[in-house]
Amino acid sequence: MKRIEMKTPLVEMDGDEMTRVLWRMVKDELLTPFVELKTEYYDLGLPRRDETDDQITVDAANAIKRLHVGVKCATITPNAQRVEEYGLKEMWKSPNGTIRAILDGTVFRTPITTTCIRPVVKTWKKPITIARHAYGDVYKATEYRVEGPGKAELVFTDGEGNETRRTVFGFEGPGVLQGQYNRDDSISSFARSAMRYALSTGQDLWFSAKDTISKQYDGTFRQIFQKIYEEEFRAAFEEKGITYFYTLIDDAVARVIRSEGGFIWACKNYDGDVMSDMVSTAFGSLAMMTSVLVSPDGNFEYEAAHGTVTRHWYRYREGEKTSTNPIATIFAWTGALRKRGELDGTPDLCDFADRLEKASIDTVEDGVMTKDLSLLSEIEVKEVADSEAFIKAIRARLEQSLS
Ligand code: NAP
Ligand code: MG
């Protein structure tokens, strides 16, 4: 069989523990036999990050800026225990945080759906993607515990030293106080990333906030989204036949539950934190969740939403075969390959990505699945496979599909 050619390389970011093992298996069994894989390889495994003083992570992020598409394996975010376990020089920061800061991106999380697990919400037929604005608001707020009577004020001092004051509250007894902020440029980046991703996936975009109550703060979010939509995206949305609409967060929640799914829901930081856990739980499994970081100027980084599956890794290291689910890792690769194909104008690559996704889902729907899915399955489980056997079963279906 002739292998599919690639024009431009992908940025490939290797990672840690069990997902590093899956990464190899997926490449060897499902990618390199079929695609002349071109990648720029960055090893973001913790030992290499430590060796390079984390420069490797910065280099990888800059490579994504240059090549526009990356695929990343799950990586350890070190804590005190990891510093000891790996003998680290420092408690390096989260690679995802570093990459996100360099690309100025927004993370979109989407469940991978199969007939094997039915969403808790009966009307949901298609995935719901949540985009969370991961900057500011309550996560960067300054808080104050008020111990007794007194006046709370907001004071803003401009560059010339002029003060503007607003009374927040006149306390007659103890209470609490909080100051939050956000920045127009961060909100604008968020809006552009969300609109780009809606265009890229051909799905409607919803944005929700509470501007009836928070006229300045949430009102600013709403206005920035509307302005960017009108000036930069409306024509492209209309051409693609998709819509952007704003609604109040409480109305959005009601609509989401009654919907069929198949749209992107952009949320403010706190709403996104809460709603993404609700939506992902209602869809079934963390092992079936993909994630893509999209920058406002159109760079894409794909990965699985789960971590390095440490508990399985410790067993694998002892020589045990584990039944770790590789589907989200496979979908990170297919997402990146499809995007590469779109940007390079190489439809064979997009077609390959479609076929590999279908082969993965078909395997599960034929009753062959990893342990995590077997425990949730609403269809008959014919075989609980270890990772290797499961990947081989996908390969058999992929070969059939390609022949
Ligand atoms: P995790 O790796 O997502 O795993 C938590 C548990 O979820 C696992 O023990 C396993 O449950 C189940 N699970 C997750 N993915 C699975 C899969 N593909 N197949 C089967 N089961 C799966 O989260 P964690 O244990 O909290 O974190 C481990 C490491 O990952 C940490 O060092 C953390 O820093 C890192 N992390 C990285 C990222 C990232 O790179 N994006 C994200 C999150 C966490 P059972 O053990 O019950 O089978
Ligand atoms: Mg959370």
XYZ file of C-alpha atoms and ligand atoms in Angstrom:
452
model
C 0.000 0.000 0.000
C 1.273 3.472 -0.868
C 1.630 5.674 2.191
C -0.097 9.051 2.308
C 2.299 11.939 1.903
C 2.461 15.072 4.020
C 3.557 18.512 2.826
C 4.283 20.374 6.035
C 5.379 18.841 9.331
C 3.303 18.789 12.499
C 4.744 19.796 15.843
C 4.840 16.533 17.792
C 5.111 16.857 21.580
C 5.807 13.638 23.423
C 4.869 13.283 27.086
C 4.957 11.124 30.184
C 4.073 7.805 31.783
C 1.244 5.656 30.386
C 0.299 8.129 27.688
C 3.907 8.109 26.456
C 3.551 4.344 26.011
C 0.248 4.787 24.164
C 1.826 7.500 22.001
C 4.409 5.008 20.670
C 1.810 2.292 20.117
C -0.516 4.646 18.241
C 2.300 5.876 16.005
C 3.701 2.412 15.276
C 0.394 0.661 14.657
C -1.987 3.290 13.359
C 0.044 6.095 11.791
C 3.460 5.281 10.316
C 2.287 2.177 8.387
C -0.174 4.396 6.500
C 1.204 7.936 6.506
C 4.680 9.240 5.694
C 4.584 11.081 8.949
C 6.436 14.392 8.931
C 6.864 15.865 12.390
C 9.123 18.208 14.277
C 9.633 16.222 17.454
C 9.803 17.834 20.911
C 10.181 15.612 23.927
C 8.131 17.247 26.688
C 8.611 14.236 28.956
C 9.564 15.449 32.423
C 13.244 14.274 32.307
C 13.866 16.276 29.125
C 12.064 19.351 30.479
C 14.291 19.186 33.540
C 17.440 18.716 31.430
C 16.651 21.769 29.277
C 15.379 23.948 32.150
C 11.983 23.752 30.432
C 13.341 25.486 27.302
C 12.011 22.528 25.266
C 8.433 23.549 26.127
C 9.028 27.117 24.986
C 10.669 25.830 21.777
C 7.683 23.582 21.091
C 5.230 26.452 21.551
C 7.250 28.634 19.181
C 7.303 25.798 16.654
C 3.478 25.736 16.764
C 3.500 29.450 15.952
C 5.655 28.696 12.910
C 3.955 25.505 11.663
C 0.414 26.296 12.918
C -0.524 22.733 13.964
C 0.685 20.643 16.891
C -0.253 17.437 18.669
C 0.621 16.880 22.306
C 0.816 13.863 24.592
C -0.276 14.266 28.222
C 2.500 15.507 30.495
C 3.131 15.578 34.227
C 2.623 18.914 35.962
C 5.130 18.561 38.777
C 4.186 18.913 42.436
C 6.407 18.351 45.483
C 6.043 14.573 45.223
C 7.078 14.624 41.542
C 10.103 16.798 42.300
C 11.303 14.019 44.571
C 10.216 11.124 42.327
C 12.059 12.532 39.289
C 14.834 14.344 41.179
C 13.916 17.646 39.500
C 15.967 20.840 39.637
C 12.781 22.865 40.020
C 9.024 22.466 40.225
C 8.514 23.247 36.521
C 5.278 24.915 35.505
C 2.477 23.156 33.685
C 3.526 22.730 30.022
C -0.061 23.414 28.966
C 0.014 26.704 30.855
C 3.333 27.682 29.256
C 2.114 26.818 25.745
C -1.200 28.585 26.297
C 0.558 31.738 27.492
C 2.825 31.800 24.415
C 0.046 31.107 21.919
C -2.531 33.250 23.781
C -5.032 30.504 23.129
C -8.387 29.235 24.296
C -9.026 25.572 25.112
C -11.998 23.774 23.525
C -13.061 20.449 25.045
C -15.232 18.056 23.050
C -16.536 14.598 23.981
C -16.074 11.697 21.555
C -19.465 10.058 21.273
C -20.312 6.399 20.582
C -23.498 4.358 20.857
C -21.690 2.465 23.619
C -22.248 5.257 26.135
C -25.431 7.269 25.976
C -25.329 10.794 27.398
C -27.291 11.320 30.598
C -29.267 14.024 28.786
C -31.505 12.083 26.412
C -31.846 14.812 23.793
C -28.075 15.146 23.198
C -27.257 13.540 19.858
C -24.090 15.449 18.967
C -21.120 16.588 21.042
C -21.177 19.906 22.858
C -17.885 21.774 22.849
C -17.078 24.127 25.705
C -14.677 27.033 25.282
C -13.529 28.477 28.573
C -11.987 31.925 28.866
C -9.063 30.909 31.065
C -8.083 34.401 32.228
C -9.038 36.745 35.049
C -12.347 37.207 36.883
C -12.660 35.361 40.187
C -9.437 33.400 39.488
C -7.362 36.574 39.812
C -9.598 38.404 42.258
C -8.427 40.257 45.331
C -10.472 39.430 48.386
C -10.924 41.072 51.739
C -12.568 39.881 54.890
C -14.466 42.745 56.501
C -14.433 42.432 60.271
C -16.780 45.260 61.213
C -18.562 48.472 60.126
C -16.939 50.592 57.410
C -17.197 51.791 53.811
C -15.902 49.725 50.892
C -14.899 51.661 47.753
C -13.475 50.887 44.318
C -10.635 53.337 43.589
C -9.041 53.583 40.150
C -5.921 55.724 39.739
C -5.089 56.563 36.121
C -1.653 57.258 34.610
C -1.820 60.951 35.655
C -2.687 60.094 39.235
C -6.387 61.052 38.976
C -8.621 59.008 41.199
C -12.119 57.722 40.417
C -14.145 56.330 43.307
C -17.266 54.197 43.491
C -18.857 53.117 46.718
C -19.267 49.364 46.826
C -21.080 49.042 50.150
C -21.460 50.631 53.516
C -20.940 47.786 55.989
C -22.695 47.907 59.343
C -21.151 44.627 60.464
C -18.770 41.893 59.292
C -18.835 40.583 55.713
C -16.712 39.904 52.638
C -15.456 41.896 49.682
C -13.915 41.038 46.320
C -12.317 42.935 43.427
C -12.200 41.344 39.949
C -10.821 42.453 36.620
C -10.427 41.453 33.016
C -8.712 43.012 29.992
C -10.165 43.981 26.624
C -7.273 42.336 24.758
C -7.777 39.027 26.572
C -11.529 39.082 25.926
C -10.838 39.923 22.263
C -8.431 36.984 21.902
C -11.031 34.725 23.459
C -13.710 35.956 21.043
C -11.457 35.528 18.000
C -10.359 32.022 19.035
C -13.991 30.982 19.568
C -15.113 32.408 16.229
C -12.172 30.836 14.402
C -12.908 27.475 15.911
C -16.609 27.742 15.023
C -15.615 28.424 11.412
C -13.030 25.665 11.438
C -15.562 23.063 12.624
C -18.672 24.481 10.927
C -20.650 24.723 14.167
C -22.810 27.481 15.660
C -21.258 29.558 18.412
C -23.097 30.514 21.595
C -21.771 32.980 24.096
C -23.347 33.538 27.481
C -22.880 36.018 30.309
C -25.077 37.983 32.714
C -25.077 41.499 31.281
C -28.575 42.308 32.575
C -27.116 42.321 36.082
C -23.459 43.125 35.369
C -23.938 45.963 32.892
C -20.318 47.143 32.736
C -18.350 43.976 33.397
C -20.325 41.321 31.521
C -21.601 44.075 29.227
C -18.012 44.598 28.068
C -17.683 40.906 27.197
C -20.908 41.014 25.217
C -19.953 44.193 23.333
C -16.477 42.963 22.430
C -17.860 39.683 21.096
C -20.517 41.522 19.077
C -18.060 44.030 17.606
C -15.530 41.376 16.576
C -18.310 39.272 15.094
C -19.696 42.145 13.015
C -16.340 43.490 11.852
C -14.336 40.328 11.295
C -16.499 37.227 11.151
C -20.116 37.848 10.115
C -19.494 37.422 6.377
C -17.556 34.192 6.851
C -20.182 32.800 9.258
C -22.979 33.551 6.784
C -21.062 31.958 3.958
C -20.523 28.841 6.056
C -24.188 28.814 7.145
C -23.448 29.027 10.864
C -24.641 31.524 13.452
C -23.273 33.408 16.415
C -25.633 34.340 19.176
C -25.444 35.807 22.628
C -27.777 34.812 25.387
C -27.953 35.119 29.168
C -26.185 32.334 31.068
C -29.397 31.071 32.680
C -31.161 30.967 29.323
C -28.118 29.198 27.831
C -28.241 26.487 30.495
C -31.897 25.773 29.745
C -31.276 25.714 25.985
C -28.246 23.425 26.313
C -30.276 20.816 28.192
C -33.071 20.917 25.609
C -30.675 20.925 22.627
C -29.444 18.129 20.391
C -25.847 19.316 20.847
C -23.520 20.010 17.945
C -22.449 23.560 18.837
C -19.737 25.499 20.641
C -20.536 27.181 23.907
C -18.134 29.955 24.867
C -18.171 30.610 28.604
C -16.613 33.128 30.944
C -13.902 31.694 33.169
C -16.012 30.527 36.121
C -18.966 29.403 34.001
C -16.577 27.394 31.803
C -14.932 25.770 34.816
C -18.272 24.582 36.164
C -20.076 23.846 32.899
C -17.242 21.873 31.300
C -17.235 19.403 34.182
C -21.002 19.125 34.019
C -21.075 18.582 30.266
C -18.168 16.117 30.241
C -19.652 14.076 33.085
C -23.036 13.986 31.385
C -21.367 12.705 28.193
C -19.760 9.830 30.100
C -15.984 9.539 30.367
C -12.819 11.593 30.749
C -10.994 9.037 28.607
C -13.313 10.035 25.733
C -12.678 13.762 25.807
C -10.462 15.668 23.379
C -9.091 19.110 23.755
C -7.746 21.669 21.312
C -5.994 24.936 22.020
C -6.831 27.562 19.390
C -4.990 30.859 19.195
C -6.674 34.048 17.933
C -4.340 34.133 14.908
C -5.160 30.548 13.940
C -2.711 28.063 15.489
C -4.074 24.720 16.657
C -2.751 22.328 19.297
C -4.563 19.021 19.818
C -4.438 16.697 22.822
C -6.375 14.264 24.985
C -8.147 15.949 27.912
C -7.010 13.316 30.414
C -3.642 13.151 32.176
C -0.780 10.654 32.044
C -2.847 7.900 33.761
C -0.203 7.384 36.447
C -1.959 4.514 38.224
C -1.869 2.430 35.034
C 1.759 3.416 34.368
C 2.928 2.070 37.749
C 1.292 -1.265 36.897
C 2.661 -1.252 33.325
C 6.160 -0.649 34.694
C 5.799 -3.813 36.764
C 5.214 -5.731 33.538
C 1.414 -5.822 33.649
C -0.620 -5.274 30.473
C -3.031 -2.450 31.153
C -6.331 -1.670 29.505
C -5.759 2.061 29.111
C -8.043 3.759 26.604
C -6.068 5.289 23.696
C -9.064 6.879 21.916
C -8.541 10.466 23.062
C -4.848 10.201 22.095
C -5.817 8.812 18.673
C -8.284 11.676 18.218
C -5.607 14.204 19.121
C -3.579 12.855 16.191
C -6.543 12.720 13.795
C -7.522 16.273 14.752
C -4.014 17.493 13.985
C -3.673 15.487 10.764
C -7.045 16.699 9.505
C -6.161 20.315 10.264
C -2.765 19.856 8.556
C -4.585 18.419 5.516
C -7.000 21.376 5.444
C -4.213 23.952 5.680
C -1.989 22.184 3.130
C -4.791 21.299 0.723
C -4.073 17.560 1.003
C -7.505 15.877 1.178
C -5.974 12.373 1.444
C -4.719 13.272 4.889
C -8.177 14.484 5.989
C -9.717 11.315 4.582
C -7.213 9.197 6.522
C -8.106 11.049 9.745
C -11.819 10.388 9.138
C -11.180 6.690 8.512
C -9.011 6.260 11.592
C -11.660 7.907 13.775
C -14.352 5.714 12.278
C -12.237 2.560 12.734
C -11.777 3.475 16.425
C -15.482 4.080 17.030
C -16.480 0.992 15.000
C -14.203 -1.170 17.140
C -15.965 0.019 20.292
C -19.400 -0.304 18.723
C -18.525 -3.880 17.659
C -18.167 -4.633 21.381
C -14.348 -4.587 21.602
C -13.286 -1.976 24.152
C -10.980 -1.038 27.000
C -11.968 -1.666 30.608
C -13.129 1.878 31.377
C -15.653 1.742 28.535
C -16.758 -1.802 29.344
C -17.826 -0.603 32.794
C -20.056 2.089 31.270
C -21.188 0.256 28.145
C -24.842 0.072 27.253
C -24.118 -2.340 24.404
C -22.934 -5.944 24.678
C -19.244 -6.187 25.583
C -17.641 -8.958 23.498
C -14.046 -8.389 24.528
C -12.325 -6.297 27.178
C -9.020 -5.624 25.446
C -5.693 -4.423 26.792
C -4.354 -1.300 25.065
C -2.229 -3.250 22.609
C -4.981 -5.664 21.568
C -7.442 -2.787 21.284
C -5.109 -0.807 19.018
C -4.546 -3.932 16.889
C -8.327 -4.353 16.575
C -8.580 -0.742 15.375
C -5.745 -1.372 12.915
C -7.574 -4.340 11.388
C -10.628 -2.166 10.716
C -8.501 0.688 9.420
C -6.694 -1.608 6.952
C -10.026 -2.870 5.695
C -11.317 0.670 5.293
C -8.211 1.777 3.358
C -7.987 -1.247 1.046
P -5.507 11.168 34.793
O -4.178 10.821 34.267
O -6.484 11.746 33.831
O -6.130 9.845 35.407
C -7.116 9.798 36.425
C -7.863 8.448 36.379
O -8.834 8.519 35.325
C -6.990 7.265 36.029
O -6.346 6.745 37.157
C -7.997 6.339 35.396
O -8.815 5.730 36.376
C -8.874 7.292 34.628
N -8.385 7.540 33.235
C -7.924 8.722 32.725
N -7.596 8.554 31.442
C -7.813 7.260 31.138
C -7.642 6.479 29.963
N -7.158 7.011 28.841
N -7.974 5.158 30.000
C -8.452 4.611 31.117
N -8.654 5.304 32.268
C -8.331 6.601 32.278
O -5.399 12.188 36.012
P -4.429 12.199 37.313
O -4.162 10.812 37.768
O -5.052 13.168 38.213
O -3.076 12.845 36.796
C -1.926 12.084 36.398
C -0.856 13.026 35.871
O -1.325 13.644 34.679
C -0.485 14.162 36.822
O 0.912 14.192 36.970
C -1.001 15.416 36.153
O -0.121 16.490 36.355
C -1.053 15.042 34.711
N -2.118 15.724 33.923
C -1.764 16.176 32.691
C -2.704 16.758 31.860
C -2.286 17.231 30.500
O -1.151 17.033 30.097
N -3.158 17.843 29.766
C -4.035 16.863 32.287
C -4.381 16.354 33.540
C -3.418 15.784 34.348
P -8.521 4.277 37.028
O -7.157 4.357 37.661
O -9.635 4.153 38.009
O -8.572 3.248 35.935
Mg -12.804 22.586 37.224
